[in-house]
GROMACS .gro file of C-alpha atoms in nm:
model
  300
    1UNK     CA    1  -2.372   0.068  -0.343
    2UNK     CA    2  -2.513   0.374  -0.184
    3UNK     CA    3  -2.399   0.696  -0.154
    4UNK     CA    4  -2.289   0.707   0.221
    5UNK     CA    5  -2.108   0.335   0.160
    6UNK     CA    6  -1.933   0.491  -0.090
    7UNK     CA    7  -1.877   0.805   0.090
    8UNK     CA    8  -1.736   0.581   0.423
    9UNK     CA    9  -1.538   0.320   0.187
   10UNK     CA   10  -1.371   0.670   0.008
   11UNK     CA   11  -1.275   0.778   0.332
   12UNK     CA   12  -1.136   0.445   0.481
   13UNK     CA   13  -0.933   0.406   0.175
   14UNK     CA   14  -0.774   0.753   0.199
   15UNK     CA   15  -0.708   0.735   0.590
   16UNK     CA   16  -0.501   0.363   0.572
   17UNK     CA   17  -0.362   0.345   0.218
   18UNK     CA   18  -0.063   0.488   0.324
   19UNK     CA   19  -0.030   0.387   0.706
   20UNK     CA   20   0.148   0.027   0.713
   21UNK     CA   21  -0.209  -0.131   0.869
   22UNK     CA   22  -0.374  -0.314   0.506
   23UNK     CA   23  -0.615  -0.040   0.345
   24UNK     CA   24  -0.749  -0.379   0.126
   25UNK     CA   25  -0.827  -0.505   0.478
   26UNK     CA   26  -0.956  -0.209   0.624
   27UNK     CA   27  -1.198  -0.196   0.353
   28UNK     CA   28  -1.289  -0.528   0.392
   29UNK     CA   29  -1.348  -0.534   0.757
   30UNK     CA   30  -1.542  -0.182   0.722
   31UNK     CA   31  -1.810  -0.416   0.463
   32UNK     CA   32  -1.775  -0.690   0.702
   33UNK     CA   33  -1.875  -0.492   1.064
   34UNK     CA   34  -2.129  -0.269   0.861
   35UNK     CA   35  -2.299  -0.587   0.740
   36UNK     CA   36  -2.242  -0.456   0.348
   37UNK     CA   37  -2.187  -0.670   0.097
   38UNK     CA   38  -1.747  -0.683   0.029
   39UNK     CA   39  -1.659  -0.371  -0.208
   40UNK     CA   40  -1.434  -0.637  -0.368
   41UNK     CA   41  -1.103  -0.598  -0.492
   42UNK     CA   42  -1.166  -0.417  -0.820
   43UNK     CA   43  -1.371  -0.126  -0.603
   44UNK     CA   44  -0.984  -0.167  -0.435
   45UNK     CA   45  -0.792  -0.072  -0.730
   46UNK     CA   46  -0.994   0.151  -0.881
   47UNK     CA   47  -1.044   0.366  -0.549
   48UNK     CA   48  -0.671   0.361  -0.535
   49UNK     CA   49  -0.642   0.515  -0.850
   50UNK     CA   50  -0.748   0.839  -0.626
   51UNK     CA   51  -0.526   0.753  -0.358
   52UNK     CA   52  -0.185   0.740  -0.638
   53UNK     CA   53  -0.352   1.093  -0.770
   54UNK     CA   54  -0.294   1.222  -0.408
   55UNK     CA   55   0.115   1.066  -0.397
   56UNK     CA   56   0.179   1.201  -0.774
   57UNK     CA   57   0.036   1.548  -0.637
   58UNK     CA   58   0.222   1.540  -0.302
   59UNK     CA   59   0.565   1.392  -0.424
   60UNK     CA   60   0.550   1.576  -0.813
   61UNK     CA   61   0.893   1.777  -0.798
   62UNK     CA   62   1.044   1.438  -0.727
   63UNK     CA   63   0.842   1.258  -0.989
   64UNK     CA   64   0.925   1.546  -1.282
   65UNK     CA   65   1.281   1.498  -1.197
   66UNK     CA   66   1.311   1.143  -1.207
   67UNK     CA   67   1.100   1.090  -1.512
   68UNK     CA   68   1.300   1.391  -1.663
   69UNK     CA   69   1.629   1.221  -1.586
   70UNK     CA   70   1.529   0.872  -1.677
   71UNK     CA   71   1.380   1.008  -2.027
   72UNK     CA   72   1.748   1.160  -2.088
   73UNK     CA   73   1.921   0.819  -1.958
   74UNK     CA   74   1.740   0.687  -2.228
   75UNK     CA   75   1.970   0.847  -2.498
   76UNK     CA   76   2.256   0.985  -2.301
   77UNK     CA   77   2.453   0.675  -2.120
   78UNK     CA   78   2.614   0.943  -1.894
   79UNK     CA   79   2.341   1.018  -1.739
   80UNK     CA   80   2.236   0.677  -1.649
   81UNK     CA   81   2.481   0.694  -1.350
   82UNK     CA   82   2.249   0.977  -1.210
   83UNK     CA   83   2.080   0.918  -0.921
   84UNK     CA   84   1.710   1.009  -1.048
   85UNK     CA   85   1.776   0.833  -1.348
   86UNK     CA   86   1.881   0.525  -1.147
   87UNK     CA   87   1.585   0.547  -0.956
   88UNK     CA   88   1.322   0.560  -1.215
   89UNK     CA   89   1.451   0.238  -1.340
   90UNK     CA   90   1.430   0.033  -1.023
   91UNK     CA   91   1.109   0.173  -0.971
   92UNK     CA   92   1.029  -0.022  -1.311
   93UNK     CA   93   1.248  -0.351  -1.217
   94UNK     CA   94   1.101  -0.328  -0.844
   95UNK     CA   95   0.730  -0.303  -0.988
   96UNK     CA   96   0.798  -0.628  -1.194
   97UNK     CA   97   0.670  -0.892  -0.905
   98UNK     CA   98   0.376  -0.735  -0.829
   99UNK     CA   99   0.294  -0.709  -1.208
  100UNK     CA  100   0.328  -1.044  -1.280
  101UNK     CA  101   0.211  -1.174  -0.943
  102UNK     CA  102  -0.102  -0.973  -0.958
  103UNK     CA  103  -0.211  -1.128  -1.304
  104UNK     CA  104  -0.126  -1.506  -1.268
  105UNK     CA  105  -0.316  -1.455  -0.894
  106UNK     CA  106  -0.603  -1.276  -0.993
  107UNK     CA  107  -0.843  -1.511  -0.942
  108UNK     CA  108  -0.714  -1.603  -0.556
  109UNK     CA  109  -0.696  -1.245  -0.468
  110UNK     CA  110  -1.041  -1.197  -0.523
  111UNK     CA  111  -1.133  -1.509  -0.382
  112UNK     CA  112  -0.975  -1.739  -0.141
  113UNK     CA  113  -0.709  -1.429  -0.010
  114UNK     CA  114  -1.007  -1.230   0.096
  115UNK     CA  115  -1.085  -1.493   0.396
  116UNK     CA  116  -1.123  -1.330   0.703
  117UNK     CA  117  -0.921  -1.536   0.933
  118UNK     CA  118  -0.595  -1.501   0.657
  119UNK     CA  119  -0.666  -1.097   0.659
  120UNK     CA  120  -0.654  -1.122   1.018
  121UNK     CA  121  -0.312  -1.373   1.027
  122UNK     CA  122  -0.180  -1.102   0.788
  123UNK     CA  123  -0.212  -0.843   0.981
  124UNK     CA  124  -0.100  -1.021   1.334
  125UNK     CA  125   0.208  -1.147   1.109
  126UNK     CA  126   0.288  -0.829   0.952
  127UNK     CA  127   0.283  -0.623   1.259
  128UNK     CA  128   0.527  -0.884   1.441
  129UNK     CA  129   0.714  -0.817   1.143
  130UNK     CA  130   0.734  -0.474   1.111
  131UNK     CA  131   0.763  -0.402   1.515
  132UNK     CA  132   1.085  -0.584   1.456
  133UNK     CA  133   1.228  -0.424   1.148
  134UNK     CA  134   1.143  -0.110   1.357
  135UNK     CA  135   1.309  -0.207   1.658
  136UNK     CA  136   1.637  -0.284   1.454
  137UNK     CA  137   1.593   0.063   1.288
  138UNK     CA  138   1.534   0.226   1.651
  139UNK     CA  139   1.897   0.060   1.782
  140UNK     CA  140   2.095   0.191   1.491
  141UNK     CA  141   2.006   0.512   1.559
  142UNK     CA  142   2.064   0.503   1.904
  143UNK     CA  143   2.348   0.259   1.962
  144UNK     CA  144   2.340   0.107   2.344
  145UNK     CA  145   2.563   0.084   2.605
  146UNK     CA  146   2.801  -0.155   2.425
  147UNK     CA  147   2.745  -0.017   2.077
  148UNK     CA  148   2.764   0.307   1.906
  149UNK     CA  149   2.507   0.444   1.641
  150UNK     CA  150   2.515   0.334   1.333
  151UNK     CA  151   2.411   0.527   1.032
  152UNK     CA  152   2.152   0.419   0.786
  153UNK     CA  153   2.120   0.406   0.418
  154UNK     CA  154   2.000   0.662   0.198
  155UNK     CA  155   1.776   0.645  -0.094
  156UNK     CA  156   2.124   0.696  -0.300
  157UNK     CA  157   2.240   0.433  -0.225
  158UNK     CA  158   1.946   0.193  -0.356
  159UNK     CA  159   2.089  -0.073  -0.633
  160UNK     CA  160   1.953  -0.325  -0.781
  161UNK     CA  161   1.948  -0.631  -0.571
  162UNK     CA  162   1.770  -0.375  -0.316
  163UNK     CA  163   1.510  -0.256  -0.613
  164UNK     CA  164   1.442  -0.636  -0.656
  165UNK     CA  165   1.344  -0.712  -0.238
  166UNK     CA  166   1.122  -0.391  -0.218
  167UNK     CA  167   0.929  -0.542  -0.503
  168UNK     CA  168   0.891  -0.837  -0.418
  169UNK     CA  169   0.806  -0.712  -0.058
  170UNK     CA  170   0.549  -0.510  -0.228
  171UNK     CA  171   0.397  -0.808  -0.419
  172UNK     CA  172   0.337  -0.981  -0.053
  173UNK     CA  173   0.041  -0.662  -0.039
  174UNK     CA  174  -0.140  -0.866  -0.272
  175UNK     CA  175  -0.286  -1.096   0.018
  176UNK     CA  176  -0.508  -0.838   0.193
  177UNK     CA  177  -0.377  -0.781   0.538
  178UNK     CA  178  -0.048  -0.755   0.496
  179UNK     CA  179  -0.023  -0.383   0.352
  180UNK     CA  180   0.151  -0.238   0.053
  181UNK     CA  181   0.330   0.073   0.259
  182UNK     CA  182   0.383  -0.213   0.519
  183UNK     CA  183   0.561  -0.476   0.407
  184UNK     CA  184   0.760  -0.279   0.176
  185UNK     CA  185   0.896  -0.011   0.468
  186UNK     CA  186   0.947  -0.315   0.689
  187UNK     CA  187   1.201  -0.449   0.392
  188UNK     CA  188   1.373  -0.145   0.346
  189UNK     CA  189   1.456  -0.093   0.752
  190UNK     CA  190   1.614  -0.475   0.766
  191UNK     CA  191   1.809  -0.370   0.486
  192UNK     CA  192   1.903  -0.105   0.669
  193UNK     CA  193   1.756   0.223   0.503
  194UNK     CA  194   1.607   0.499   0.693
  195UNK     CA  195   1.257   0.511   0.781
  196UNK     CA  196   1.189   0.824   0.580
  197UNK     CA  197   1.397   0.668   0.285
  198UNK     CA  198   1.218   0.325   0.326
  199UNK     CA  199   0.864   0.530   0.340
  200UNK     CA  200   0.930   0.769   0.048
  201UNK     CA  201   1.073   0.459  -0.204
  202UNK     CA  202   0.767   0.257  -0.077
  203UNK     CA  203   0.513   0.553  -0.212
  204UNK     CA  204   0.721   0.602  -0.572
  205UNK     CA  205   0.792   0.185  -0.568
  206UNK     CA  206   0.336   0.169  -0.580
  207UNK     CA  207   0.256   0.413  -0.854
  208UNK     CA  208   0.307   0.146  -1.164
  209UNK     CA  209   0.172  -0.111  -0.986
  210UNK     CA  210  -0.142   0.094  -0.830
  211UNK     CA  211  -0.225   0.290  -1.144
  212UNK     CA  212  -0.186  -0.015  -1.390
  213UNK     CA  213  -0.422  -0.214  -1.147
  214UNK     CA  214  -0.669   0.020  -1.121
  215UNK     CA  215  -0.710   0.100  -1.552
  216UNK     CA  216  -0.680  -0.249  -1.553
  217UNK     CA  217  -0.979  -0.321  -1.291
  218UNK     CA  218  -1.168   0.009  -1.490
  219UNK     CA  219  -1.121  -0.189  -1.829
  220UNK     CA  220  -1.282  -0.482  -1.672
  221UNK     CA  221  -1.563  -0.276  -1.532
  222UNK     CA  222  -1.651  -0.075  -1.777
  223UNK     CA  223  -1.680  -0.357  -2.054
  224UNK     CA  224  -1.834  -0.555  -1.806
  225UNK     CA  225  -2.086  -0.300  -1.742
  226UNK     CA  226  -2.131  -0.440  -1.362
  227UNK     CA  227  -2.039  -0.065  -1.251
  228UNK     CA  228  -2.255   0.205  -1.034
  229UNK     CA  229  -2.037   0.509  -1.152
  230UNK     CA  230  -2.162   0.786  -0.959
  231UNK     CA  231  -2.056   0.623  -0.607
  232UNK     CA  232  -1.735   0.454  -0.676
  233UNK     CA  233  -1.596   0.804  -0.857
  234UNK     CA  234  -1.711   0.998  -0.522
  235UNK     CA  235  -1.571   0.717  -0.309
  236UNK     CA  236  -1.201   0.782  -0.542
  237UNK     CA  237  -1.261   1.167  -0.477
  238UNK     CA  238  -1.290   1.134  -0.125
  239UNK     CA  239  -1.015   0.873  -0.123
  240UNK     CA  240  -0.795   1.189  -0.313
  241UNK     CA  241  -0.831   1.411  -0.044
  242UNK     CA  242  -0.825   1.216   0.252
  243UNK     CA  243  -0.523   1.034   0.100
  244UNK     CA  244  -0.292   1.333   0.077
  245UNK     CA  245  -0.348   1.499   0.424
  246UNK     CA  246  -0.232   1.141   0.538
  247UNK     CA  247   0.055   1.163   0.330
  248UNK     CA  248   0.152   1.511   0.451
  249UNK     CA  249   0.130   1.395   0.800
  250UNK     CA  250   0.279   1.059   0.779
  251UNK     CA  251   0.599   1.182   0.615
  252UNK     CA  252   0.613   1.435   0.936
  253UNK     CA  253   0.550   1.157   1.176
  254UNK     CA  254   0.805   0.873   1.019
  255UNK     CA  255   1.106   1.164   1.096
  256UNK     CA  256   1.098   1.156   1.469
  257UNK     CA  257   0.872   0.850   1.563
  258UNK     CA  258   0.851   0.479   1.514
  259UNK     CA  259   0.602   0.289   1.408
  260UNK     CA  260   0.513   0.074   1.700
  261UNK     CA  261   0.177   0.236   1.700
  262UNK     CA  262   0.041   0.081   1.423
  263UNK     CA  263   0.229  -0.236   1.557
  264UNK     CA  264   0.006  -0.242   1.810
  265UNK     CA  265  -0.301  -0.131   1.655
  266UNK     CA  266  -0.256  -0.423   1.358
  267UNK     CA  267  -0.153  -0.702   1.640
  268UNK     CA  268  -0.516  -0.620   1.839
  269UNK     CA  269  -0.720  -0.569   1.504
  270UNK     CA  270  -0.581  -0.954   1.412
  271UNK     CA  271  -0.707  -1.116   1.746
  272UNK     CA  272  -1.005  -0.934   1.757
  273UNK     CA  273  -1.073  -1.043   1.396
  274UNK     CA  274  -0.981  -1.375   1.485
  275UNK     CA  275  -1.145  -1.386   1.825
  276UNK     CA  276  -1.523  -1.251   1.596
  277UNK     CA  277  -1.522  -1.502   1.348
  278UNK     CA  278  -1.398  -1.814   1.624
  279UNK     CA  279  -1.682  -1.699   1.798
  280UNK     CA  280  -1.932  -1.723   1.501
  281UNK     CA  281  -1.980  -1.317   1.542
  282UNK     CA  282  -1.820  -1.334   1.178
  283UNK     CA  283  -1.836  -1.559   0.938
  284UNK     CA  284  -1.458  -1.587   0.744
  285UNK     CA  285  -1.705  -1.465   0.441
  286UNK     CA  286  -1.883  -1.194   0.578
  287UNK     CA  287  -1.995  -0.939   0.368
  288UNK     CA  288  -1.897  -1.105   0.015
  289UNK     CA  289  -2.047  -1.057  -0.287
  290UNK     CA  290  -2.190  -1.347  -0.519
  291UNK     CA  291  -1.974  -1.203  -0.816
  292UNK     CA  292  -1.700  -0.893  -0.730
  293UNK     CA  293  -1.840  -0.610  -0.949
  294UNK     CA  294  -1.677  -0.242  -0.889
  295UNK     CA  295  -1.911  -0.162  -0.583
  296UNK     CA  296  -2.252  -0.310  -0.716
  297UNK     CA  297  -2.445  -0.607  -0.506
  298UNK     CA  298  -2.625  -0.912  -0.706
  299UNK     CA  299  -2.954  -0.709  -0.646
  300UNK     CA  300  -2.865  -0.425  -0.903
   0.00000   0.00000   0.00000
């Protein structure tokens, strides 16, 4: 991998990790159209690893206190009916799918899920999906002639059942295409949470997952010995920075706006996806490696 693929992969991952469009298929796609050879799913995790550096920065008063609360749960039974204490254990029971999902799939995620024409199914699927969650979302707060507004659920009032859907809408990220921030804010508005509540839980609900992927995906790498160092850490960097100014802004945008841009946006990336490889302009393989090493070709 050279520098500038690094440098453009580090900044693709930081601009779409957190928007609800697939930053595993953005990456993909970015190989694909540039005619480079996949990044493959361990460059992925291990790029995200700067990307969860950028959400542990931006959200860290909430982090210390739930971490500080759910350390003193551990001893002090009255404080397990706190609220931060509550949460930092259905952060662990939501992270669950994902964790076992993500080992016994391994091998189809980076293989057969990286297919073009499912990445672009995901993301036509995903934005139906989400356009609709935000639609219901859009009528609660503004009631209609026949109805008036209802109001919607607060991070407070997250339980277990609720822990339990976000993570397994979180494991459905695993199929590039479908998006992590995605398909777990789409969950949270049908069960009726706030998009700003649904947004926030999805960012805390990926940092197990995200971090324990990526030292996972280093392990591999590093005893594999497949790894070009210098690139992937500046593409993780860049992936840092980028990350939190989107992050900063997102959080801003989610309070007054819906999401039916990136509705949109996903819906005419899938049929234009589709539409390139139908036409032979893309093969459903472009731009895959003969092996998936952290951001090295079969050349090196």
């Amino acid at each position: 991998m050279s520098w500038f693929e690094a440098f453009i992969l580090g900044l693709v991952q930081g601009l779409t990790e957190f928007l609800p469009i697939s930053s595993s298929a953005h990456l993909r796609l970015t190989a694909a159209f540039a005619g480079w050879e996949d990044p493959g799913a361990a460059f992925t995790a291990i790029t995200q690893i700067g990307t969860e550096t950028a959400v542990l920065l931006y959200f860290r008063k909430d982090i210390a206190r739930i971490v500080s609360a759910w350390s003193r749960s551990l001893f002090d039974k009255a404080m397990r009916s706190d609220h931060d204490a509550r949460t930092g254990w259905l952060v662990i029971v939501g992270s669950i799918p994902i964790g076992v999902l993500g080992i016994t799939l391994k091998d189809q995620i980076e293989g057969p899920f990286r297919d073009l024409r499912l990445t672009a199914t995901m993301l036509i699927v995903m934005g139906v999906v989400l356009g609709i969650a935000d639609r219901l979302a859009a009528r609660d707060e503004t009631g209609g002639r026949h109805r008036a507004a209802r109001e919607r659920k607060s991070l407070k009032e997250l339980g277990v059942r609720d822990g339990l859907i976000f993570g397994a809408c979180q494991a459905m990220a695993l199929i590039p295409g479908v998006s992590r921030s995605g398909a777990t804010i789409s969950g949270g508005l049908f069960m009726g949470y706030t998009r700003e509540a649904a947004a926030r839980y999805s960012f805390l609900l990926a940092i197990p997952a995200v971090l324990a992927s990526g030292l996972f995906e280093l392990k591999d790498a590093t005893e594999g010995g497949h790894v070009s160092w210098g690139p992937t850490v500046f593409a993780t960097v860049i992936a840092f920075g980028v990350g939190y100014a989107v992050i900063a802004w997102f959080m801003k945008f989610i309070t007054t706006k819906s999401f039916m841009p990136f509705v949109v946006y996903r819906i005419l990336l899938g049929i234009l996806l589709i539409v390139l490889v139908s036409a032979g302009v893309l093969s459903p393989h472009a731009g895959e490696s003969v092996r998936n090493p952290v951001g090295t070709s079969q050349h090196e």
